[in-house]
Amino acid sequence: MKILVPTTVALETAMPNGVEVIRYDPNLTLPDDALDASVLVLWGMPMDRLREAAQRLHSLAFVQLVSAGYEYMARAGFDESVVVCNGRGLHDRPVAEHALALMLAGARSLHRAHDAQGARQWDSGLGGIQPIDAPARFTTLQGARVTIWGFGSIGRTLASMLTNLGAEVTGVARTARVDNGIRVVAADSVAAELPSTDVLVLILPSTVETQKVVDAEVLSRLPSHAWVVNVGRGDAIDHAALVDALEAGRLGGAALDVTDPEPLPADAALWSAPNLILTPHAAGGRPEGVGRLLAENLERLTAGSPLRNVVHPAR
């Protein structure tokens, strides 16, 4: 079995017997002697190269994505018979750590400290004697009520980190349940959770249902000290409504690792919105366990068993 693995991926696990690994640069045209590969691993391939690969790989049967998101695959033009699996689980800890970092940065006003540093000013309002729990501000995760909207494997990992720091976590998913001790409510019940939320964390995919799901109405239900943290997809938030809420002081702050579009244009209002922290889609660029997932799926493929993380054909 010939498989194409990008140079952007480290394989920490040996591949099964009979597997020939061919490395390729995702920014370059695939070499002619690799076009009979039956498996393609994708991580960091531009859309023009992806479309080119879809047209040229004549024996392709299986695509293993390293990314958790897979919505872009619909635009690539692969044959409908090609099985596609995503990288769910590979980004759990890195994305959860980034979300936690953004929350702590907001609680400790690190954005203000950074601005003051750039201006060579000592912000005495951030130092000295400070209340540990200020009702009008988000200042600590101890006792904070955190709502995680999009409660999958990343949400579970983040919830464990948060509860260890003393936060009270509620998950939001398609169906209500109790998940590893965390109360999870259905998405159609999220409005009732918002008035008591100190931090709203978004880990949502990009779908028709999630387009600007956090709009002016949702933001208005949050307390004025609440923070919104997005490490999912940028189009889940109505950015105009977010900027309006921040400028009016109706929201404590926001920390976004994702925007719509990306990169964020220089003239976008988000850049200058108060109490807004921006990182350039940096949460999920450090996948863990790619080789283990790939080796397992190759063994399953050879044995004719169901693959892990199948996203196409739809199940």
Coordinates of C-alpha atoms in Angstrom, one line a residue:
M1 CA 0.0 0.0 0.0
K2 CA 1.5 3.3 -1.0
I3 CA 0.6 6.3 1.1
L4 CA 1.5 10.0 0.8
V5 CA 2.5 11.8 4.0
P6 CA 3.3 15.5 4.0
T7 CA 6.6 16.8 5.3
T8 CA 4.6 18.9 7.8
V9 CA 3.7 15.8 9.8
A10 CA 5.9 13.8 12.2
L11 CA 5.1 10.1 12.4
E12 CA 5.9 9.0 15.9
T13 CA 4.7 5.4 15.2
A14 CA 5.9 2.9 12.7
M15 CA 3.5 2.1 9.9
P16 CA 2.1 -1.4 9.4
N17 CA 4.0 -4.0 7.3
G18 CA 3.5 -3.5 3.6
V19 CA 3.0 0.2 3.8
E20 CA 5.3 2.4 1.6
V21 CA 5.5 5.9 2.9
I22 CA 6.2 8.6 0.4
R23 CA 6.9 12.1 1.7
Y24 CA 5.7 15.1 -0.2
D25 CA 5.9 18.9 0.1
P26 CA 2.2 20.1 0.4
N27 CA 3.2 23.4 -1.3
L28 CA 4.4 21.6 -4.4
T29 CA 2.9 19.5 -7.2
L30 CA 2.8 15.8 -6.3
P31 CA 5.6 13.8 -8.1
D32 CA 4.4 11.7 -11.0
D33 CA 5.7 8.4 -9.4
A34 CA 3.3 9.0 -6.5
L35 CA 0.1 9.3 -8.4
D36 CA -0.9 5.7 -7.8
A37 CA -1.0 6.1 -4.0
S38 CA -4.2 4.8 -2.4
V39 CA -3.9 6.9 0.8
L40 CA -3.3 10.7 1.2
V41 CA -2.5 12.4 4.5
L42 CA -3.4 16.1 4.5
W43 CA -2.0 18.8 6.7
G44 CA -1.3 22.3 5.4
M45 CA -2.0 21.8 1.7
P46 CA -3.2 25.0 -0.1
M47 CA -6.5 24.7 -1.8
D48 CA -5.0 24.9 -5.4
R49 CA -2.7 22.0 -4.6
L50 CA -5.6 20.1 -3.0
R51 CA -7.8 20.4 -6.1
E52 CA -4.8 19.3 -8.2
A53 CA -4.3 16.2 -6.0
A54 CA -8.0 15.4 -6.3
Q55 CA -7.7 15.4 -10.0
R56 CA -4.4 13.5 -10.4
L57 CA -4.5 10.8 -7.7
H58 CA -6.2 8.1 -9.8
S59 CA -6.1 5.2 -7.3
L60 CA -7.0 7.2 -4.1
A61 CA -9.3 5.3 -1.7
F62 CA -8.7 7.0 1.6
V63 CA -7.9 10.5 2.9
Q64 CA -6.7 11.0 6.4
L65 CA -7.0 14.6 7.6
V66 CA -4.8 15.9 10.4
S67 CA -7.2 18.8 11.0
A68 CA -10.4 18.4 13.0
G69 CA -12.2 20.6 10.6
Y70 CA -13.2 19.1 7.2
E71 CA -15.6 21.6 5.6
Y72 CA -13.0 22.6 3.1
M73 CA -12.9 19.1 1.6
A74 CA -16.2 19.7 -0.2
R75 CA -14.5 22.3 -2.4
A76 CA -11.6 20.1 -3.4
G77 CA -13.4 17.8 -5.9
F78 CA -12.4 14.3 -4.7
D79 CA -14.4 11.4 -6.0
E80 CA -17.4 10.6 -3.9
S81 CA -16.1 7.1 -3.3
V82 CA -13.0 8.4 -1.4
V83 CA -13.4 7.8 2.4
V84 CA -12.3 10.8 4.4
C85 CA -11.4 10.7 8.1
N86 CA -10.6 13.8 10.2
G87 CA -8.1 14.4 13.0
R88 CA -10.5 14.5 15.9
G89 CA -8.6 14.0 19.1
L90 CA -5.2 15.1 17.7
H91 CA -5.7 18.7 18.9
D92 CA -7.4 18.2 22.2
R93 CA -4.7 19.2 24.6
P94 CA -3.1 22.0 22.4
V95 CA -6.4 23.7 21.7
A96 CA -7.5 23.3 25.3
E97 CA -4.3 24.8 26.6
H98 CA -4.7 27.8 24.2
A99 CA -8.2 28.4 25.3
L100 CA -7.1 28.3 28.9
A101 CA -4.3 30.7 28.2
L102 CA -6.8 33.1 26.6
M103 CA -9.1 32.9 29.6
L104 CA -6.3 33.5 32.1
A105 CA -5.0 36.4 29.9
G106 CA -8.5 38.0 30.2
A107 CA -8.8 37.3 33.9
R108 CA -5.4 38.9 34.6
S109 CA -5.7 41.7 32.1
L110 CA -2.5 40.7 30.3
H111 CA -3.7 42.6 27.2
R112 CA -3.7 45.8 29.3
A113 CA -0.3 45.0 30.7
H114 CA 1.1 44.4 27.2
D115 CA -0.3 47.7 25.9
A116 CA 1.2 49.5 28.9
Q117 CA 4.6 47.8 28.3
G118 CA 4.5 49.0 24.6
A119 CA 3.9 52.5 25.8
R120 CA 6.6 52.3 28.5
Q121 CA 3.9 53.0 31.2
W122 CA 3.4 51.4 34.6
D123 CA -0.2 50.5 34.9
S124 CA -0.7 50.8 38.6
G125 CA -4.4 49.7 38.2
L126 CA -3.2 46.2 37.5
G127 CA -0.8 45.8 40.4
G128 CA -0.9 46.3 44.2
I129 CA -3.9 45.3 46.3
Q130 CA -6.6 43.7 44.1
P131 CA -9.8 41.9 45.0
I132 CA -9.7 38.2 44.2
D133 CA -13.4 38.2 43.2
A134 CA -14.7 41.5 41.7
P135 CA -18.5 41.2 40.9
A136 CA -18.2 43.7 38.0
R137 CA -15.1 42.0 36.4
F138 CA -13.9 38.5 35.4
T139 CA -10.8 38.2 37.6
T140 CA -10.3 34.5 38.4
L141 CA -11.3 31.0 37.3
Q142 CA -11.8 30.0 40.9
G143 CA -15.6 29.8 41.2
A144 CA -16.1 31.1 37.6
R145 CA -19.0 29.7 35.7
V146 CA -17.7 28.6 32.3
T147 CA -20.0 27.5 29.5
I148 CA -18.3 25.5 26.7
W149 CA -20.4 25.6 23.5
G150 CA -19.4 22.7 21.4
F151 CA -18.7 20.0 23.9
G152 CA -16.6 17.4 22.1
S153 CA -13.2 15.9 22.9
I154 CA -11.5 19.3 23.1
G155 CA -14.3 20.5 25.4
R156 CA -13.8 17.5 27.7
T157 CA -10.1 18.1 27.9
L158 CA -10.6 21.8 28.6
A159 CA -13.3 21.0 31.2
S160 CA -10.8 18.9 33.2
M161 CA -8.3 21.7 33.2
L162 CA -10.9 24.2 34.3
T163 CA -12.4 22.1 37.1
N164 CA -8.9 21.6 38.5
L165 CA -8.7 25.4 38.7
G166 CA -12.0 25.6 40.6
A167 CA -14.3 26.6 37.7
E168 CA -17.8 25.3 37.4
V169 CA -18.3 24.0 33.8
T170 CA -21.4 23.5 31.8
G171 CA -21.2 22.0 28.3
V172 CA -23.5 22.7 25.3
A173 CA -24.0 20.1 22.6
R174 CA -26.7 18.8 20.3
T175 CA -28.2 16.6 23.1
A176 CA -28.3 17.0 26.8
R177 CA -26.4 14.5 29.0
V178 CA -23.9 14.1 31.8
D179 CA -20.4 13.7 30.3
N180 CA -17.6 12.7 32.7
G181 CA -19.4 14.5 35.5
I182 CA -20.0 17.6 33.5
R183 CA -23.6 18.8 32.9
V184 CA -24.2 19.2 29.2
V185 CA -27.3 21.0 28.0
A186 CA -28.9 20.9 24.5
A187 CA -28.0 23.7 22.2
D188 CA -31.7 24.9 22.1
S189 CA -31.4 25.5 25.9
V190 CA -28.3 27.6 25.8
A191 CA -30.1 30.9 26.3
A192 CA -31.0 29.9 29.9
E193 CA -27.3 29.4 30.7
L194 CA -26.0 32.7 29.4
P195 CA -27.1 35.1 32.2
S196 CA -25.1 33.1 34.8
T197 CA -22.0 32.6 32.5
D198 CA -18.7 34.3 33.3
V199 CA -16.9 32.9 30.3
L200 CA -18.5 31.6 27.1
V201 CA -16.1 29.3 25.2
L202 CA -16.8 28.5 21.6
I203 CA -15.4 25.3 20.1
L204 CA -17.9 25.0 17.2
P205 CA -17.4 23.7 13.7
S206 CA -18.4 25.8 10.6
T207 CA -21.8 24.7 9.6
V208 CA -25.0 26.3 8.4
E209 CA -26.4 26.0 11.9
T210 CA -23.4 27.7 13.5
Q211 CA -23.1 30.7 11.2
K212 CA -23.1 33.8 13.5
V213 CA -24.9 31.8 16.2
V214 CA -23.4 34.2 18.7
D215 CA -25.2 37.3 17.6
A216 CA -26.4 40.5 19.3
E217 CA -29.2 38.6 21.1
V218 CA -26.9 36.0 22.5
L219 CA -24.3 38.6 23.6
S220 CA -27.1 40.7 25.3
R221 CA -27.9 37.7 27.5
L222 CA -24.4 37.5 29.0
P223 CA -23.5 39.5 32.1
S224 CA -21.6 42.8 31.4
H225 CA -18.4 41.3 33.0
A226 CA -18.5 38.1 30.9
W227 CA -15.8 37.2 28.4
V228 CA -16.2 35.3 25.1
V229 CA -13.4 33.0 23.9
N230 CA -13.5 31.4 20.5
V231 CA -11.1 28.6 19.5
G232 CA -13.5 26.9 17.0
R233 CA -14.4 28.7 13.8
G234 CA -14.5 32.4 13.2
D235 CA -17.9 32.5 11.5
A236 CA -19.6 31.4 14.7
I237 CA -19.6 35.0 16.0
D238 CA -21.3 38.1 14.5
H239 CA -18.2 40.3 14.7
A240 CA -20.1 43.5 14.2
A241 CA -22.3 42.7 17.1
L242 CA -19.3 41.7 19.2
V243 CA -17.5 45.0 18.5
D244 CA -20.6 46.9 19.3
A245 CA -21.0 45.1 22.6
L246 CA -17.4 45.7 23.6
E247 CA -17.4 49.4 22.6
A248 CA -20.6 50.0 24.6
G249 CA -19.2 48.2 27.6
R250 CA -22.0 45.6 27.6
L251 CA -19.4 42.8 27.5
G252 CA -16.2 42.4 29.7
G253 CA -14.0 41.2 26.9
A254 CA -13.3 38.7 24.1
A255 CA -10.4 36.5 23.1
L256 CA -10.4 35.2 19.6
D257 CA -8.1 32.7 18.0
V258 CA -10.2 32.5 14.9
T259 CA -11.9 35.2 12.7
D260 CA -13.9 35.4 9.6
P261 CA -12.2 36.0 7.2
E262 CA -8.7 34.9 7.9
P263 CA -6.2 36.5 7.8
L264 CA -8.1 39.4 9.4
P265 CA -8.0 42.5 7.1
A266 CA -6.0 45.5 8.4
D267 CA -9.1 47.7 8.3
A268 CA -11.3 45.3 10.4
A269 CA -12.9 46.8 13.4
L270 CA -11.9 43.9 15.6
W271 CA -8.3 45.2 15.7
S272 CA -9.2 48.3 17.7
A273 CA -12.1 47.0 19.8
P274 CA -11.5 47.5 23.5
N275 CA -10.7 44.5 25.7
L276 CA -10.1 42.2 22.8
I277 CA -7.3 39.7 22.5
L278 CA -6.5 38.3 19.1
T279 CA -4.2 35.3 18.2
P280 CA -3.7 34.2 14.6
H281 CA -5.4 30.8 14.5
A282 CA -2.6 29.4 16.7
A283 CA -4.4 27.0 19.0
G284 CA -4.5 23.9 16.9
G285 CA -1.2 23.9 14.9
R286 CA 0.5 21.2 17.1
P287 CA -1.3 17.9 16.5
E288 CA -0.4 15.0 18.8
G289 CA -0.6 11.3 17.9
V290 CA -0.9 11.6 14.1
G291 CA 1.2 8.4 13.5
R292 CA -0.9 6.4 16.0
L293 CA -4.2 7.4 14.4
L294 CA -2.8 6.8 10.8
A295 CA -1.4 3.4 11.7
E296 CA -4.6 2.3 13.3
N297 CA -6.7 3.4 10.3
L298 CA -4.4 1.7 7.9
E299 CA -4.7 -1.6 9.8
R300 CA -8.4 -1.2 9.8
L301 CA -8.4 -0.4 6.1
T302 CA -6.4 -3.5 5.3
A303 CA -8.7 -5.6 7.5
G304 CA -11.9 -4.2 6.1
S305 CA -12.9 -2.8 9.5
P306 CA -14.7 0.5 10.2
L307 CA -12.2 3.4 10.2
R308 CA -11.9 6.0 13.1
N309 CA -13.3 9.5 12.6
V310 CA -15.1 9.0 9.3
V311 CA -16.6 12.2 8.1
H312 CA -17.3 11.2 4.4
P313 CA -19.4 9.4 3.3
A314 CA -21.7 10.8 5.9
R315 CA -22.7 8.1 8.5

